[in-house]
mmCIF file of C-alpha atoms in Angstrom:
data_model
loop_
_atom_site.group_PDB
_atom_site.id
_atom_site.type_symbol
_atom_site.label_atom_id
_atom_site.label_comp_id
_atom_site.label_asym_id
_atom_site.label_seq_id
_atom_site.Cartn_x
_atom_site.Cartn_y
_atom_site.Cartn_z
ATOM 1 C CA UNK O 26 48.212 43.330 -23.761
ATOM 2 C CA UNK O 27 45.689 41.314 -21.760
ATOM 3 C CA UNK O 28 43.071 41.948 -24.949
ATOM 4 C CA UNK O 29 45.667 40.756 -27.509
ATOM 5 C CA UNK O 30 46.483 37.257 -25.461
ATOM 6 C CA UNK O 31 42.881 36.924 -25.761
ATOM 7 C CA UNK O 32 42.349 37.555 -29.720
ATOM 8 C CA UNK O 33 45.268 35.446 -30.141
ATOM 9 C CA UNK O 34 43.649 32.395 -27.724
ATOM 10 C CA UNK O 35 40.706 32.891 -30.038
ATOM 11 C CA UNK O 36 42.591 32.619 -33.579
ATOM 12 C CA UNK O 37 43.782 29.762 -32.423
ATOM 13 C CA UNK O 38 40.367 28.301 -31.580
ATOM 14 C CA UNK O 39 39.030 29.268 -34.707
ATOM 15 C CA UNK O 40 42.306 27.664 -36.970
ATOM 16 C CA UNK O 41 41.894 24.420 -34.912
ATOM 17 C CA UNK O 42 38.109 23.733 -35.212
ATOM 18 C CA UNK O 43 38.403 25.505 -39.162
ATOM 19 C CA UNK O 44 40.875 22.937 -39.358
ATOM 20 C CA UNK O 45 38.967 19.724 -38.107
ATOM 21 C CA UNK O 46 35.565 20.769 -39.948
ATOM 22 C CA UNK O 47 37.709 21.048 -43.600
ATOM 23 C CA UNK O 48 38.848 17.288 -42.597
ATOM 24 C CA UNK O 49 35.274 16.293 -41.448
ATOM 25 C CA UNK O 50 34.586 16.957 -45.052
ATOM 26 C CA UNK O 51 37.065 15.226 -46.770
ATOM 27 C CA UNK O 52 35.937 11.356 -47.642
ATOM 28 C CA UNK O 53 33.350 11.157 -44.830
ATOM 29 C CA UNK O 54 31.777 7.272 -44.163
ATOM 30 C CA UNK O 55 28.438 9.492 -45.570
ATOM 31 C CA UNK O 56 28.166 13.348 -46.568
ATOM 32 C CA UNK O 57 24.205 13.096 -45.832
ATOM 33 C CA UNK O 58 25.296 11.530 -42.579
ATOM 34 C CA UNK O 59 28.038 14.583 -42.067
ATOM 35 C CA UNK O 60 24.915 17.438 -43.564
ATOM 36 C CA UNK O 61 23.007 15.949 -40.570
ATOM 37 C CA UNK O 62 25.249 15.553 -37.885
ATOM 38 C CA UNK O 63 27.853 18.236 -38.450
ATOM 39 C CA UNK O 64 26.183 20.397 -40.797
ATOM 40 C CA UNK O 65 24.397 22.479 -37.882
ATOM 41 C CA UNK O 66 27.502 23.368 -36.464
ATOM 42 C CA UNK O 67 29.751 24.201 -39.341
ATOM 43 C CA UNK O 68 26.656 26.954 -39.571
ATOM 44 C CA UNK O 69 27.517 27.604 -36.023
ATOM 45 C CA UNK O 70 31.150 28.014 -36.506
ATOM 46 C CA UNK O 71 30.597 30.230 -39.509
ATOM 47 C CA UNK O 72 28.110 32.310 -37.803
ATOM 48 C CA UNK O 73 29.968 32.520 -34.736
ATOM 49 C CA UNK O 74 32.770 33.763 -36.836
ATOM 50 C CA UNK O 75 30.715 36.479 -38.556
ATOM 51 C CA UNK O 76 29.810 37.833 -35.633
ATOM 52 C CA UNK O 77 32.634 37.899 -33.443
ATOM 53 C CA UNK O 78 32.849 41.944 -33.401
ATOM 54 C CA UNK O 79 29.565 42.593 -32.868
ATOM 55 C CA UNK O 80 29.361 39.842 -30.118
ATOM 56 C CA UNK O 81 32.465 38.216 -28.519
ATOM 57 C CA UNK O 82 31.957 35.361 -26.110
ATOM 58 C CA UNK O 83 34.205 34.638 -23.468
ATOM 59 C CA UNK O 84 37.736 32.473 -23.619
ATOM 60 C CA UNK O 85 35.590 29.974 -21.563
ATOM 61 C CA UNK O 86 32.369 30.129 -24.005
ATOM 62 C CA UNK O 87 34.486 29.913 -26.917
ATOM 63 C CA UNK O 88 36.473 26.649 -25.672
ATOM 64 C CA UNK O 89 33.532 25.422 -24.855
ATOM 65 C CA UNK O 90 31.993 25.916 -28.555
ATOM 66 C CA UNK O 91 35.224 24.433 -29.934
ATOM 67 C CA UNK O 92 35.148 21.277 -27.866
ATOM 68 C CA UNK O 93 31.716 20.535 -29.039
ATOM 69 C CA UNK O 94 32.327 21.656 -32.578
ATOM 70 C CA UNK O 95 35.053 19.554 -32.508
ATOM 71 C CA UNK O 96 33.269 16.012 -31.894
ATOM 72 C CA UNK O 97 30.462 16.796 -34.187
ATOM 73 C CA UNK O 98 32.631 16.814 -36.817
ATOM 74 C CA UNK O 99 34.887 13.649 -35.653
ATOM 75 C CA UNK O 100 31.586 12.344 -35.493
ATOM 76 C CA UNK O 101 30.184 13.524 -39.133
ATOM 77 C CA UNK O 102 33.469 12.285 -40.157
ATOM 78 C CA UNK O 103 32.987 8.750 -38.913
ATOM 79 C CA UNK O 104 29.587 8.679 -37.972
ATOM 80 C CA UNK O 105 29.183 8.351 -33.678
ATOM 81 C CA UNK O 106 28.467 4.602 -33.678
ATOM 82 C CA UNK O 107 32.032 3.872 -35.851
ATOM 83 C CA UNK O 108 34.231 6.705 -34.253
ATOM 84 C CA UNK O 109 37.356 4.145 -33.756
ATOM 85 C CA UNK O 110 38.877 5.089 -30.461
ATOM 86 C CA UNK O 111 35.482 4.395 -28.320
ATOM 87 C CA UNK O 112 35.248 1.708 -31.153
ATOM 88 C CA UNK O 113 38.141 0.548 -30.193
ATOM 89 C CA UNK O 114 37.457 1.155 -26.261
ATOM 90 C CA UNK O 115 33.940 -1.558 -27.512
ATOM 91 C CA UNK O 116 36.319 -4.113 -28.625
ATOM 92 C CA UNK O 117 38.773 -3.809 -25.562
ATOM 93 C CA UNK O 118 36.607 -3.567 -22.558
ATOM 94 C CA UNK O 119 33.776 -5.613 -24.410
ATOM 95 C CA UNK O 120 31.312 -2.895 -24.272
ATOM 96 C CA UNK O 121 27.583 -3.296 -25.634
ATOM 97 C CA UNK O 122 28.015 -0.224 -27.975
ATOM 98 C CA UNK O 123 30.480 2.571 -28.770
ATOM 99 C CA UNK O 124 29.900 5.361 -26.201
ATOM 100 C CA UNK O 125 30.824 8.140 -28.303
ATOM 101 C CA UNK O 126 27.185 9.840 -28.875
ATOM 102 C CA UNK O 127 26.962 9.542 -24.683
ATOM 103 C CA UNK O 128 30.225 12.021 -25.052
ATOM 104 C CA UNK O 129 28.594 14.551 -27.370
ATOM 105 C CA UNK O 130 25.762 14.839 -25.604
ATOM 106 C CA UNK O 131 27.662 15.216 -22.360
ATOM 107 C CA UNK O 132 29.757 17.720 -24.106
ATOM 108 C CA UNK O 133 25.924 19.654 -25.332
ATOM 109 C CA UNK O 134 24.981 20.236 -21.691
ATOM 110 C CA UNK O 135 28.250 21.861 -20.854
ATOM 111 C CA UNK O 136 27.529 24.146 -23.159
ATOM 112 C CA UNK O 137 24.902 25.474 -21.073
ATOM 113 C CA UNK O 138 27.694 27.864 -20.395
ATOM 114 C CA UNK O 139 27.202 29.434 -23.490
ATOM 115 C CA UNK O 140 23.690 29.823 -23.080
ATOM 116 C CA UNK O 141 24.050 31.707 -19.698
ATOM 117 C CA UNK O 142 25.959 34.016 -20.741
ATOM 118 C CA UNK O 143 24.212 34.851 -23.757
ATOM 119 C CA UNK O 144 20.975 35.291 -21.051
ATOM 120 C CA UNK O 145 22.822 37.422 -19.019
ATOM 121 C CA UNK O 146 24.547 39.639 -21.437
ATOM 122 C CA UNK O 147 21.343 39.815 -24.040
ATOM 123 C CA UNK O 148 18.728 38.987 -21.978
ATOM 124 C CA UNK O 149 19.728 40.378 -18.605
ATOM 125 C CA UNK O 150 18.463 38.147 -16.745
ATOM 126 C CA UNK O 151 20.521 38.238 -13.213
ATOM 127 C CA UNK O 152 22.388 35.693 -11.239
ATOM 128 C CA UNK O 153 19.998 33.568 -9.440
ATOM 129 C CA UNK O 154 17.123 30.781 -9.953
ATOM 130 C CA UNK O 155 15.799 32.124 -12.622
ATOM 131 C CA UNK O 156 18.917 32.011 -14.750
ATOM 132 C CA UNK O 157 19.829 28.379 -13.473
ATOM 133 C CA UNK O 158 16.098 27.682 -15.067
ATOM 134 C CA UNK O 159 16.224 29.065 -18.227
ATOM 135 C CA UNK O 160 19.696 27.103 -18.648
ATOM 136 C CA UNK O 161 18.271 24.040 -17.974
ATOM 137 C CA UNK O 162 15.127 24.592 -19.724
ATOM 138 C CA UNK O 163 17.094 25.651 -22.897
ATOM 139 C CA UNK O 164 19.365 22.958 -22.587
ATOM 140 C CA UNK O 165 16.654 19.757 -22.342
ATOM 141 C CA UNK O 166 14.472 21.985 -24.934
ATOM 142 C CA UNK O 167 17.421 21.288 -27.502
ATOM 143 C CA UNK O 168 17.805 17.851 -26.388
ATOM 144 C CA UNK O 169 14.603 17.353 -26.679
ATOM 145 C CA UNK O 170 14.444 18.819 -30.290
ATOM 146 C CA UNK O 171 17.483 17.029 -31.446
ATOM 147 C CA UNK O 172 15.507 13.261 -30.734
ATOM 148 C CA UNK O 173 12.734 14.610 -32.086
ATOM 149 C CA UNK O 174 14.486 14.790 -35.441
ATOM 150 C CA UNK O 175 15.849 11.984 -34.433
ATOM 151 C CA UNK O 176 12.663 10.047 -34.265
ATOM 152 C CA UNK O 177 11.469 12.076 -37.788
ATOM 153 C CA UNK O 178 14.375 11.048 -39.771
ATOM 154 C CA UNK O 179 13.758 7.239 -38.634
ATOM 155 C CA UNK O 180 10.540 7.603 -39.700
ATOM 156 C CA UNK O 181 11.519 9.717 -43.351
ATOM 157 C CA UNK O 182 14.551 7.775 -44.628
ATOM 158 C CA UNK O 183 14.598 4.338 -42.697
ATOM 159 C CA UNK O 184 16.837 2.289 -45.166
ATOM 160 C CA UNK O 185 18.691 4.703 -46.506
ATOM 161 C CA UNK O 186 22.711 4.869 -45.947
ATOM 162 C CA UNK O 187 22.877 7.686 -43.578
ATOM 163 C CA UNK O 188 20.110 6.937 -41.661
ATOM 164 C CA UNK O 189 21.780 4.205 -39.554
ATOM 165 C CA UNK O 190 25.133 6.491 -38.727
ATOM 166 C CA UNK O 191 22.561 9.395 -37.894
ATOM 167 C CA UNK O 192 20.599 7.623 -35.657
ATOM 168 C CA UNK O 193 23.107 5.488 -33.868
ATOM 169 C CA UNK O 194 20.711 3.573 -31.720
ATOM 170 C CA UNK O 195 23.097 0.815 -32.201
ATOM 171 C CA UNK O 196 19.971 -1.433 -30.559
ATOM 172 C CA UNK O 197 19.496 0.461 -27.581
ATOM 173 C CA UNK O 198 15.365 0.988 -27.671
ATOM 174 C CA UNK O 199 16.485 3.915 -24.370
ATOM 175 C CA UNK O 200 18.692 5.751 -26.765
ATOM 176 C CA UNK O 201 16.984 9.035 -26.242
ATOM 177 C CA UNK O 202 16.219 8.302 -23.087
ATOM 178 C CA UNK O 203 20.036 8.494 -22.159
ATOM 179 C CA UNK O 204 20.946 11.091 -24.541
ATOM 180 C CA UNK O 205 18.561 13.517 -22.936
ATOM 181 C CA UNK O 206 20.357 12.369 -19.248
ATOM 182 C CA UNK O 207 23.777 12.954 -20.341
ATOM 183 C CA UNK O 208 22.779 16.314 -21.598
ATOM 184 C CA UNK O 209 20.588 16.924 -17.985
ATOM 185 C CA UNK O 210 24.182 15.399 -15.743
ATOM 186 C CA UNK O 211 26.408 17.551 -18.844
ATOM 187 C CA UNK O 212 24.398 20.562 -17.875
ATOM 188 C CA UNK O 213 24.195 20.132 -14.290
ATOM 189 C CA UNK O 214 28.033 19.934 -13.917
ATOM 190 C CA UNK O 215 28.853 22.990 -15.728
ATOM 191 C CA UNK O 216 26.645 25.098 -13.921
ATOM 192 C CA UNK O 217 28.490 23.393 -10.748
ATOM 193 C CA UNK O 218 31.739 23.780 -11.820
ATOM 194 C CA UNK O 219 32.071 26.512 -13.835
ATOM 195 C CA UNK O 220 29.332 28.992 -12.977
ATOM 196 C CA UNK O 221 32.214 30.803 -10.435
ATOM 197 C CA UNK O 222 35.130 31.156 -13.196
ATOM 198 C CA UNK O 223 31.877 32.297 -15.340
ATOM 199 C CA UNK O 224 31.333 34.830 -13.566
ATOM 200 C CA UNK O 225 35.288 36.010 -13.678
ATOM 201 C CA UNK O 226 35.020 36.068 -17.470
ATOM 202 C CA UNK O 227 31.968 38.054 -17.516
ATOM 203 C CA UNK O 228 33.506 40.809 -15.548
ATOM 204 C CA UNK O 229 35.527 42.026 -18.872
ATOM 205 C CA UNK O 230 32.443 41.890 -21.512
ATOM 206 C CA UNK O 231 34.580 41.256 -24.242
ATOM 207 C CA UNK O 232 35.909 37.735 -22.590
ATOM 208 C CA UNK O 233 39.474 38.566 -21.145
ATOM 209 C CA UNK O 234 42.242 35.599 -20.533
#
């Protein structure tokens, strides 16, 4: 019974973020802009899919995926510097820029969830400092990585139409500066808030309710 309500919680994840990447793709501002932003997830999705036999996540893992799978492709859709309600939220509350990149990013570090548990069912690494480190260090590494594209794609296709909606520095010359911190606070709250009802899930391998 308690396996079942599970499966089912997970069909539903899967319809709802199938759902939202099969609109990401239709009329996007930009499908370079959507291959770059959203692309690597819709490989995540898919491969996350694939697998799910062989290796289920937990309910909490899984949420977690589907929440960030979810704005990357509002955000391939629109492109994070024109996503209209924290365009909207600009215009209202006279904002410098649209704050919807700060919100992925945020969103990335929570997903050091995901990354735990794949380090302590895979890699068996136990509860302690060690596993709080390799979070982190995973976490900043792919922060790290992703303005390093960043930076490369500047420098490759400056000019092009994509470019701009990719890079969404929308003037700010501390743009990677910031993404890197909301993935370092994103990070550091999960691992504060949810590392308990982590541990809960983890006690049923295959990610009870």
């Amino acid at each position: 019974m308690q396996e079942n309500k599970r499966n089912y919680y997970h069909l539903f994840l899967a319809i709802i973020v199938l759902g939202f990447m099969v609109w990401s793709l239709i009329n996007p501002k930009s499908y370079g802009g959507w291959a770059a932003d959203a692309g690597p997830f819709a490989l995540i999705v898919i491969v996350a899919l694939f697998t799910y036999k062989k290796f289920t996540f937990t309910s909490l893992s899984y949420t977690f995926l589907a929440i960030l799978a979810i704005l990357e492709f509002i955000g391939g859709h629109y492109t994070f510097q024109d996503e209209p309600f924290f365009h909207w939220l600009k215009e209202k509350y006279d904002l410098k820029r649209n704050y919807y990149d700060r919100l992925g990013h945020l969103m990335m570090g929570i997903s050091a969830i995901i990354f735990r548990e794949v380090l302590i069912r895979i890699a068996h690494i136990r509860k302690g400092f060690w596993l709080t480190f390799y979070c982190f260090s995973i976490l900043m590494m792919i922060s790290a990585l992703y303005e390093i594209v960043e930076m490369l794609t500047y420098k490759m296709v400056q000019g092009k139409s994509f470019a701009k909606g990719f890079l969404g520095l929308q003037g700010d010359k501390w743009d990677s500066e910031w993404d890197m911190t909301m993935a370092l606070i994103g990070t550091i709250l999960a691992l504060l808030i949810f590392t308990k009802w982590h541990n809960k899930f983890l006690q049923n391998k295959k990610g009870s309710m």
